[in-house]
Backbone as numpy.savetxt, mean C-alpha at the origin, in Angstrom:
# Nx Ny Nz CAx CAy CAz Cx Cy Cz
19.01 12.91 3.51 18.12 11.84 3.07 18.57 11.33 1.70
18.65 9.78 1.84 18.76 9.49 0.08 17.52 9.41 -0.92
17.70 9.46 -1.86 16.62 10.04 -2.64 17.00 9.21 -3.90
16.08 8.46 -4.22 15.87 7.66 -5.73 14.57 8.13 -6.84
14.60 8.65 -7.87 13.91 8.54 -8.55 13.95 7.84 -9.58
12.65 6.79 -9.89 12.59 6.05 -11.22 11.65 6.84 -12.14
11.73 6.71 -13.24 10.60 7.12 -14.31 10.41 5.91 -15.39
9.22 5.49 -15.23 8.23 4.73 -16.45 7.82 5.21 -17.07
7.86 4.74 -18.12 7.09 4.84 -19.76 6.81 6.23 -20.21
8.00 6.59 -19.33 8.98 8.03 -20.37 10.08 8.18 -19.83
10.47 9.30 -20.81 12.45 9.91 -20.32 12.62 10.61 -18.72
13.66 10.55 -18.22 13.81 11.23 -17.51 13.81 12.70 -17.52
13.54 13.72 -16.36 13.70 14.36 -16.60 14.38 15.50 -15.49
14.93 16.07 -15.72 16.08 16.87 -14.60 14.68 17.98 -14.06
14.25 18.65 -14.52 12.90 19.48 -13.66 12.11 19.04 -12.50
11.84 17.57 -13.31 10.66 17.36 -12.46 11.66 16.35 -10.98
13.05 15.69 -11.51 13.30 15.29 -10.39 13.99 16.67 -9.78
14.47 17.46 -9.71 14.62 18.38 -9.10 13.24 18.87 -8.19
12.10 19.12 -8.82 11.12 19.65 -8.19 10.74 18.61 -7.42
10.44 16.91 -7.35 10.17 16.01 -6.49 11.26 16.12 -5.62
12.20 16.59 -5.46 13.54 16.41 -4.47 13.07 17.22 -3.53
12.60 18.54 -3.98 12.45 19.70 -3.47 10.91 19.49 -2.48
10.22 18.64 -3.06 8.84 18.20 -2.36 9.38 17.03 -1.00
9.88 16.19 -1.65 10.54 15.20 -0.25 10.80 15.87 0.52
12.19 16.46 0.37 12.36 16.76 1.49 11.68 18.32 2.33
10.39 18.02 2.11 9.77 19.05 3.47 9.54 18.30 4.50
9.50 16.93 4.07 9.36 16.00 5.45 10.37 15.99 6.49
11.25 16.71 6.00 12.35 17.22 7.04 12.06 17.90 8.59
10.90 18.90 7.94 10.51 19.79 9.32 9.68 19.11 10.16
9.20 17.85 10.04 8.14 16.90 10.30 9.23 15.76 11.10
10.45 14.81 10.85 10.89 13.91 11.13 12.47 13.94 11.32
12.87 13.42 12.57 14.16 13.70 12.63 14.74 12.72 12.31
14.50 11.77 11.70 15.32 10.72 10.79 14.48 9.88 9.88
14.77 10.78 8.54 14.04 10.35 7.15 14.94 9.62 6.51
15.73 8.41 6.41 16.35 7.18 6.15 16.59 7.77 4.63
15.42 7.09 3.79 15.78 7.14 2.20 14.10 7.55 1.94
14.08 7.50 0.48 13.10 7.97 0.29 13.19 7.54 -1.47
11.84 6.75 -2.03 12.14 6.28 -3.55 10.64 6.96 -4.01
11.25 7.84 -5.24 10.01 8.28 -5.97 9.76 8.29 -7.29
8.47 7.25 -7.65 7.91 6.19 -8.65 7.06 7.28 -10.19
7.70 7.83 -10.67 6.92 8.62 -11.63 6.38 7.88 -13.18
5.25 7.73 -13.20 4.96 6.70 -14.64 3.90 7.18 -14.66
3.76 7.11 -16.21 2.87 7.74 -17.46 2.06 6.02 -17.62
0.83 6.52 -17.59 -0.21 5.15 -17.96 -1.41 5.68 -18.41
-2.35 5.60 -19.73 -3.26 6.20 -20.40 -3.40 7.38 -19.81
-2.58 8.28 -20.60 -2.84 9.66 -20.43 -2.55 10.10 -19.26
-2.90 9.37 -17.79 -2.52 9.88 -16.66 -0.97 9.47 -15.96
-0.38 11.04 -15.43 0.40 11.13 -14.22 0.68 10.27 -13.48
1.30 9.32 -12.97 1.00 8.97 -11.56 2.69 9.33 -10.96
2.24 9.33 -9.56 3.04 9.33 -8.51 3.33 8.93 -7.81
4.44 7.88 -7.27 4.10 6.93 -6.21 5.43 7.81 -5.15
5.43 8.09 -4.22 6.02 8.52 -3.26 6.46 7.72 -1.81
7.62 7.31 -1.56 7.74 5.92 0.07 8.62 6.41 0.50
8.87 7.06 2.20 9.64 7.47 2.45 9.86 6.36 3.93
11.52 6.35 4.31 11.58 5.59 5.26 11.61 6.21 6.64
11.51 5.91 7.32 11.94 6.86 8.69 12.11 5.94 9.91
13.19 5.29 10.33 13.16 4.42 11.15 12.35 3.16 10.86
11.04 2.77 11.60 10.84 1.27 11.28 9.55 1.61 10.62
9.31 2.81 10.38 7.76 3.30 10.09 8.01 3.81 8.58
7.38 3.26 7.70 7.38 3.50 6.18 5.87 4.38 5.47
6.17 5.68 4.99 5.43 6.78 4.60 5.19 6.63 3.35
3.52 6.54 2.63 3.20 6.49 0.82 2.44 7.16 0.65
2.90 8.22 -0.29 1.78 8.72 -1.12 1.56 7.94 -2.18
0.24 8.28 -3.02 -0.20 7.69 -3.82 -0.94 8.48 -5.20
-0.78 9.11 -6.42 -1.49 9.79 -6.68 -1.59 9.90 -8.20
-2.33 10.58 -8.84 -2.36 10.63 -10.28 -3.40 11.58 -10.60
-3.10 12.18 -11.96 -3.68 13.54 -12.74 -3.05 13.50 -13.65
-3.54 14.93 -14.55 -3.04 15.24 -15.93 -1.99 15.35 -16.00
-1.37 15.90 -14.97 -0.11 16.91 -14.82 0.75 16.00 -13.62
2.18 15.58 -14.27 3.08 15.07 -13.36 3.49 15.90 -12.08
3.67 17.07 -12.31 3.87 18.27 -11.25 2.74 18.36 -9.97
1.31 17.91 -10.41 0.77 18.45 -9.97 0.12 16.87 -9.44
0.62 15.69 -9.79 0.92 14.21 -9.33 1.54 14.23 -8.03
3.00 14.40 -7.94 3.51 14.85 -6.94 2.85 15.57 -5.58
2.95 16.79 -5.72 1.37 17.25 -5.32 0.73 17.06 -4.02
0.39 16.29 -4.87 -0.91 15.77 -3.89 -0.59 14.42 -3.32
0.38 13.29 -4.29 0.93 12.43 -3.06 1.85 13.19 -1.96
2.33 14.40 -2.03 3.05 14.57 -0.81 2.07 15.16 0.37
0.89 16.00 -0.65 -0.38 16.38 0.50 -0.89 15.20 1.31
-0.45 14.01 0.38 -1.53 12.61 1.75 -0.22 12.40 2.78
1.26 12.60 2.32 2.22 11.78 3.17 1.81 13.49 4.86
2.54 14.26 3.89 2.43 15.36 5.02 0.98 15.77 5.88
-0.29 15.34 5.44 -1.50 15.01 6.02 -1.22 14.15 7.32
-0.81 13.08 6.64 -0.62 11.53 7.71 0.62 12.14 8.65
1.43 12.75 8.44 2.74 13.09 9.53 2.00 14.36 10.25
1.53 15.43 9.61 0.93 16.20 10.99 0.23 15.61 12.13
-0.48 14.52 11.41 -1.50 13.40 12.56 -0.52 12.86 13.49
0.22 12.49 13.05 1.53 11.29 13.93 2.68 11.60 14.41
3.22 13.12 13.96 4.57 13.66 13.93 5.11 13.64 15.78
4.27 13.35 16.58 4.68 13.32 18.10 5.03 11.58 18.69
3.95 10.67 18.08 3.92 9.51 18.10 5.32 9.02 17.27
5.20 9.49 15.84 7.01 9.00 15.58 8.10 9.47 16.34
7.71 10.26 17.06 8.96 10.89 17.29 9.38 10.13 18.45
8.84 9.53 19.24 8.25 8.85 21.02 8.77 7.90 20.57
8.44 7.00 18.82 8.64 5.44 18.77 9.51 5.59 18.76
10.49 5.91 18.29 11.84 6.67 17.56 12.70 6.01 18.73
12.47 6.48 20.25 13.66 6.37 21.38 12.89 4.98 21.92
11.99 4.22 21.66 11.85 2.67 21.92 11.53 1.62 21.42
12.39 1.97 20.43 12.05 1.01 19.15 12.63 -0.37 19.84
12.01 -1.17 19.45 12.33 -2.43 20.20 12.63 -4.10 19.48
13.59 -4.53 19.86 13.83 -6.05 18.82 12.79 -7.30 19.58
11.90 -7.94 18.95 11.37 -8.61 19.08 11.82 -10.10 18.79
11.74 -10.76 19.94 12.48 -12.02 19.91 11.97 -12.89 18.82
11.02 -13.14 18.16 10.86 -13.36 16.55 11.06 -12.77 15.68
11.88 -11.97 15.82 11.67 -10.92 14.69 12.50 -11.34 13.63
14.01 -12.58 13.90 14.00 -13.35 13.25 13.82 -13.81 12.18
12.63 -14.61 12.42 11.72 -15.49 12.36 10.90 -14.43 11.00
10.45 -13.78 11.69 9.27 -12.36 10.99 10.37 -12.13 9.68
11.29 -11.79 9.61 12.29 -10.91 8.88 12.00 -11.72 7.56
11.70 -12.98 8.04 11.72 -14.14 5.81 10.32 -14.55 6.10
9.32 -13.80 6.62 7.85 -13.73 6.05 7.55 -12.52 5.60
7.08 -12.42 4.18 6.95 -11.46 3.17 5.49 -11.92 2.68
4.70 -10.50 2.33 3.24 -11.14 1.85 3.20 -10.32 0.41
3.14 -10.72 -0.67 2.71 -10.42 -1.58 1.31 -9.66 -1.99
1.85 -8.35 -2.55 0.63 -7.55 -2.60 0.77 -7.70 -4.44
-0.75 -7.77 -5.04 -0.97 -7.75 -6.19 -1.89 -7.00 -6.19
-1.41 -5.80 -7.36 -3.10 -4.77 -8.12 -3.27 -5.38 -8.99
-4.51 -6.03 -9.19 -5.10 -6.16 -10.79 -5.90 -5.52 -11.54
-6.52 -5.37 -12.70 -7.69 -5.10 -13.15 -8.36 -6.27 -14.21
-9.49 -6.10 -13.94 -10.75 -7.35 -14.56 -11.20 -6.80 -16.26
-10.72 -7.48 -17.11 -11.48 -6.86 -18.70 -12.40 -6.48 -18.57
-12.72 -5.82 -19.56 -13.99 -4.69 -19.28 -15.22 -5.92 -19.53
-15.48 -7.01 -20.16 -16.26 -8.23 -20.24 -16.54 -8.05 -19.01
-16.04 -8.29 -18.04 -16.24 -9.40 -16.85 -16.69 -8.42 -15.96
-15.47 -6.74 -15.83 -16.20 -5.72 -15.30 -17.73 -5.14 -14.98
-18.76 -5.52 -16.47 -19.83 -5.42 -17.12 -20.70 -6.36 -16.19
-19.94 -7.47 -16.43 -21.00 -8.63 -15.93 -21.11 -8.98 -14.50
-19.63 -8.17 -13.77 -20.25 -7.44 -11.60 -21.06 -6.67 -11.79
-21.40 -6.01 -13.06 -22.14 -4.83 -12.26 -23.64 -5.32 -12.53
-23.97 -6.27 -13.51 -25.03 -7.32 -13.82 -25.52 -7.56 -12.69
-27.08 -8.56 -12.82 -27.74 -9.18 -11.52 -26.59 -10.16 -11.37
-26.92 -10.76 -10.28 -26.52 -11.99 -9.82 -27.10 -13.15 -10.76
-25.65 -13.95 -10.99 -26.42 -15.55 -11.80 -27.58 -15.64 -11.47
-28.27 -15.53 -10.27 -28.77 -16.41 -9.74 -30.11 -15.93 -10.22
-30.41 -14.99 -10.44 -31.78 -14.44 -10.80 -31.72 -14.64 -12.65
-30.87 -14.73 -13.11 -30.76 -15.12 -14.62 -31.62 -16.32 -15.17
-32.28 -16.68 -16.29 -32.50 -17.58 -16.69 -31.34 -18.27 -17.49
-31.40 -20.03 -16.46 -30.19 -20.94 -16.40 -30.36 -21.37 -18.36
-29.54 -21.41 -18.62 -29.22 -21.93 -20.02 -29.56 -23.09 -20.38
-30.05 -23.46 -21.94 -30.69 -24.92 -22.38 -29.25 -25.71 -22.41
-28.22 -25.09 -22.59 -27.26 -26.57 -23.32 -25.63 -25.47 -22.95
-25.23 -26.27 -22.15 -23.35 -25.23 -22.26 -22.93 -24.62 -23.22
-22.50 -23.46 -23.40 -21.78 -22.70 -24.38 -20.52 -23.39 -24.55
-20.36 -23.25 -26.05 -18.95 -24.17 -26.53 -17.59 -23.32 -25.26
-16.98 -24.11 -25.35 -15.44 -23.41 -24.43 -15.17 -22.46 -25.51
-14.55 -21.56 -25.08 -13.41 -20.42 -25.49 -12.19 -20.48 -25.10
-11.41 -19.77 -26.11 -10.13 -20.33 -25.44 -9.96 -19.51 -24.57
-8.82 -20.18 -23.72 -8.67 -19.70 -22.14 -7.62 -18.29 -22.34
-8.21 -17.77 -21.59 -6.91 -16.40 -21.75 -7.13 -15.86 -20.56
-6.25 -14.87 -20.39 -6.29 -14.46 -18.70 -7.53 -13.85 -18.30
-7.29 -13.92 -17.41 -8.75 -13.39 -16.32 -8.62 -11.67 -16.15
-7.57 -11.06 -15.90 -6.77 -9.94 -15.50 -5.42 -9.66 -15.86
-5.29 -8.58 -15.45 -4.02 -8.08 -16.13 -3.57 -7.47 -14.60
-2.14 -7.94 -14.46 -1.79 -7.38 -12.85 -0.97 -5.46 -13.32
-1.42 -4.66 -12.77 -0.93 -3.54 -12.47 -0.18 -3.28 -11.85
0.53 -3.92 -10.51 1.38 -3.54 -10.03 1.59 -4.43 -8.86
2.98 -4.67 -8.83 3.02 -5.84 -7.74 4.00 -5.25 -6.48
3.98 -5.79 -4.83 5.08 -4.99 -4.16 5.05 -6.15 -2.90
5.81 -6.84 -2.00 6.08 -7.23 -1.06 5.88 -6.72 0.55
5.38 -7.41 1.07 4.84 -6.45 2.38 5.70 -7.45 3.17
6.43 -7.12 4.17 7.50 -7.68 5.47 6.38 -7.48 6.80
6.41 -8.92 7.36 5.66 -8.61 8.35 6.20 -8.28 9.36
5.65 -7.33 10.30 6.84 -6.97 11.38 5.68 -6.92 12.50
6.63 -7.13 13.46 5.62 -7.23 14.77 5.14 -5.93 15.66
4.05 -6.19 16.16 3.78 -4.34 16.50 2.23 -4.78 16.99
1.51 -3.74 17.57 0.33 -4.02 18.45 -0.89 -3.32 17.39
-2.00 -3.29 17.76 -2.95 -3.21 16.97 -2.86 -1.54 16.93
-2.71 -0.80 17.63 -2.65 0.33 17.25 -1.90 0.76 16.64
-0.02 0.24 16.79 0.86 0.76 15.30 0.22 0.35 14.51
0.16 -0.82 13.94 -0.63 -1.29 13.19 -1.73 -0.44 11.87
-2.62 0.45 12.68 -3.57 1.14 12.21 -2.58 2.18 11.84
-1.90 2.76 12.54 -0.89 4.05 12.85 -0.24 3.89 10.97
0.73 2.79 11.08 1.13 2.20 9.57 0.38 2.07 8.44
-0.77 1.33 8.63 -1.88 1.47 7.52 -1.98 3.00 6.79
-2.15 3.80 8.22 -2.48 5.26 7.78 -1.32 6.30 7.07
-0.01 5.54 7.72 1.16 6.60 7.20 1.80 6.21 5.84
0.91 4.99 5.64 1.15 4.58 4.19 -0.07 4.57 3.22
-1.00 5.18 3.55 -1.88 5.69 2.90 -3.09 4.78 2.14
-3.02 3.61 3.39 -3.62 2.40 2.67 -5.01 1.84 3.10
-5.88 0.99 2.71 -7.04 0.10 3.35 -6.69 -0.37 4.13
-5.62 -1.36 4.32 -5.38 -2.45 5.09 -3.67 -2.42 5.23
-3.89 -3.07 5.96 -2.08 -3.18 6.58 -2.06 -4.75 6.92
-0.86 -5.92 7.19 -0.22 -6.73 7.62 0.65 -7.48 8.50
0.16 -7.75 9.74 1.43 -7.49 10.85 1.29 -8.25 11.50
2.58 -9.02 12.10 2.30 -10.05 13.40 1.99 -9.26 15.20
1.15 -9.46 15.43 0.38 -9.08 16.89 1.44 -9.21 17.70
2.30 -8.32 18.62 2.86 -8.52 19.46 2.55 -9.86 20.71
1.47 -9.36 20.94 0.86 -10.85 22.10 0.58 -12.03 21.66
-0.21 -12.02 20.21 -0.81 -13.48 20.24 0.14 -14.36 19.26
1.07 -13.45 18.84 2.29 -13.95 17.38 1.44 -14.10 16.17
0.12 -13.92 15.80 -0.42 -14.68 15.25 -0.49 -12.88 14.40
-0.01 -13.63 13.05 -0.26 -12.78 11.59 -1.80 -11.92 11.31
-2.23 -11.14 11.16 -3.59 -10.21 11.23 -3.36 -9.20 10.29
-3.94 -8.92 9.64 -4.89 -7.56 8.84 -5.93 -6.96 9.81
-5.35 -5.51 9.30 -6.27 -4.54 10.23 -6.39 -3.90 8.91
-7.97 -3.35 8.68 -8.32 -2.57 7.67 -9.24 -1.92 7.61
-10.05 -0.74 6.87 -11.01 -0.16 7.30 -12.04 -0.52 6.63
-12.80 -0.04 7.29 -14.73 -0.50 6.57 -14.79 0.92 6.11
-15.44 0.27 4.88 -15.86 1.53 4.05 -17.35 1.81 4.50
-18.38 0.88 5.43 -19.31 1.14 5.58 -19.39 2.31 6.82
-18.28 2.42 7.68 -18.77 2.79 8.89 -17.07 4.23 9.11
-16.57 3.55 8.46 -15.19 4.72 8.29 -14.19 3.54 9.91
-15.19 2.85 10.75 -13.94 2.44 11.55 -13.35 1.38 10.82
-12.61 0.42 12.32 -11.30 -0.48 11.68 -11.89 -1.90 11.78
-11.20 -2.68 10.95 -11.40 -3.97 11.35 -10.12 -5.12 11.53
-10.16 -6.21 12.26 -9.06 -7.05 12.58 -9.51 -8.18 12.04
-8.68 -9.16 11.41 -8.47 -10.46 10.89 -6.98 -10.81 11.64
-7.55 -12.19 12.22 -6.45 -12.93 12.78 -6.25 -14.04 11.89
-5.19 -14.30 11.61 -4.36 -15.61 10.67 -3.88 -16.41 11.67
-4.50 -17.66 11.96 -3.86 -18.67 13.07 -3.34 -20.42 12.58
-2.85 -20.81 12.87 -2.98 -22.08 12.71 -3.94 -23.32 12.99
-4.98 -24.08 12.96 -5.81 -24.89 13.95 -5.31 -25.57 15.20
-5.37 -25.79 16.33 -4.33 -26.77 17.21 -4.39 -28.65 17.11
-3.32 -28.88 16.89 -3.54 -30.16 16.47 -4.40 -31.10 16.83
-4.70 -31.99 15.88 -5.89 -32.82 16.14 -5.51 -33.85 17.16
-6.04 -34.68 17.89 -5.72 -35.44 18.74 -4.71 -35.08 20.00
């Protein structure tokens, strides 16, 4: 397996990529073709984080994680990747011998969706957790403007490739990448969809992205 480690907003260090090398690859006993594998180590107020993506054929594996302790960062993103592969380790293995080219796939290969993390100043943070405008008493006269400055600050940005696949890979991917929601064109209807989970009920939900059919 190839193996990349980056480190942010500190030095490298020969221990800890040694010990993340040594964590990757247990996914070995789990997958018979682990492609590459890039692991994201950065220091941000005080906390650890860990970002962990391993490839394996057409199916892409993330941990996600953070604590005091970089060692112990690691950790636990490899506890969510190796969690999600005990669940699936028979299902990858099945996709593995029918992996299949999709006659758009093309087409699919230069549609990319932009994923952005942000966070909201602590101002504005304050004022979601406030009533609603709407119960407020409305103001005598507009507050002078302020000057304009950003709204948010983006945390982290990454590209999502849409690839075609049925509603159940779909979910399957969401999960082996350790995420809410996933991105994918529907094998049957071609039509672009998010599948993601409800936090109210723990199941899934589908959004279809379509075009309107022309007018006249």
């Amino acid at each position: 397996m190839q193996l990349n480690i980056t480190f942010r907003q500190f030095g490298s260090s020969d221990s800890l990529k040694e010990y993340a090398k040594e964590k990757v690859e247990r996914v070995n006993k789990y997958l018979d073709r682990a492609g590459e594998a890039h692991v994201v180590l950065s220091l941000e107020r005080h906390l650890h984080h860990a970002e962990i993506t391993i490839h394996s054929g057409s199916w892409v594996l993330r941990g996600r994680e953070k604590s005091a302790d970089m060692y112990a960062s690691i950790d636990l993103a490899m506890d969510k990747i190796e969690a999600q592969l005990r669940k699936y380790k028979e299902k990858i293995k099945n996709h593995h011998g029918r992996e299949r080219v999709h006659h758009r796939q093309e087409l699919v290969n230069n549609l990319k969706v932009r994923h952005k993390v942000f966070e909201l100043p602590e101002e504005l943070q304050e004022e979601a957790a406030e009533a609603p405008a709407a119960q407020q008493p409305a103001p005598s006269a507009p507050a002078p403007a302020a000057p304009e400055q950003p709204a948010h600050r983006i945390v982290r940005t990454s590209e999502i490739t849409v690839k075609p696949m049925s509603v159940d890979e779909a979910v399957m991917q969401m999960n082996l990448m350790n995420q809410d929601f996933y991105v994918f064109q529907h094998t049957t209807t071609h039509e672009v969809c998010v599948v993601y989970r409800r936090k109210e009920d723990g199941q899934y939900g589908l959004i279809g992205v379509h075009a309107p059919p022309n007018a006249g």
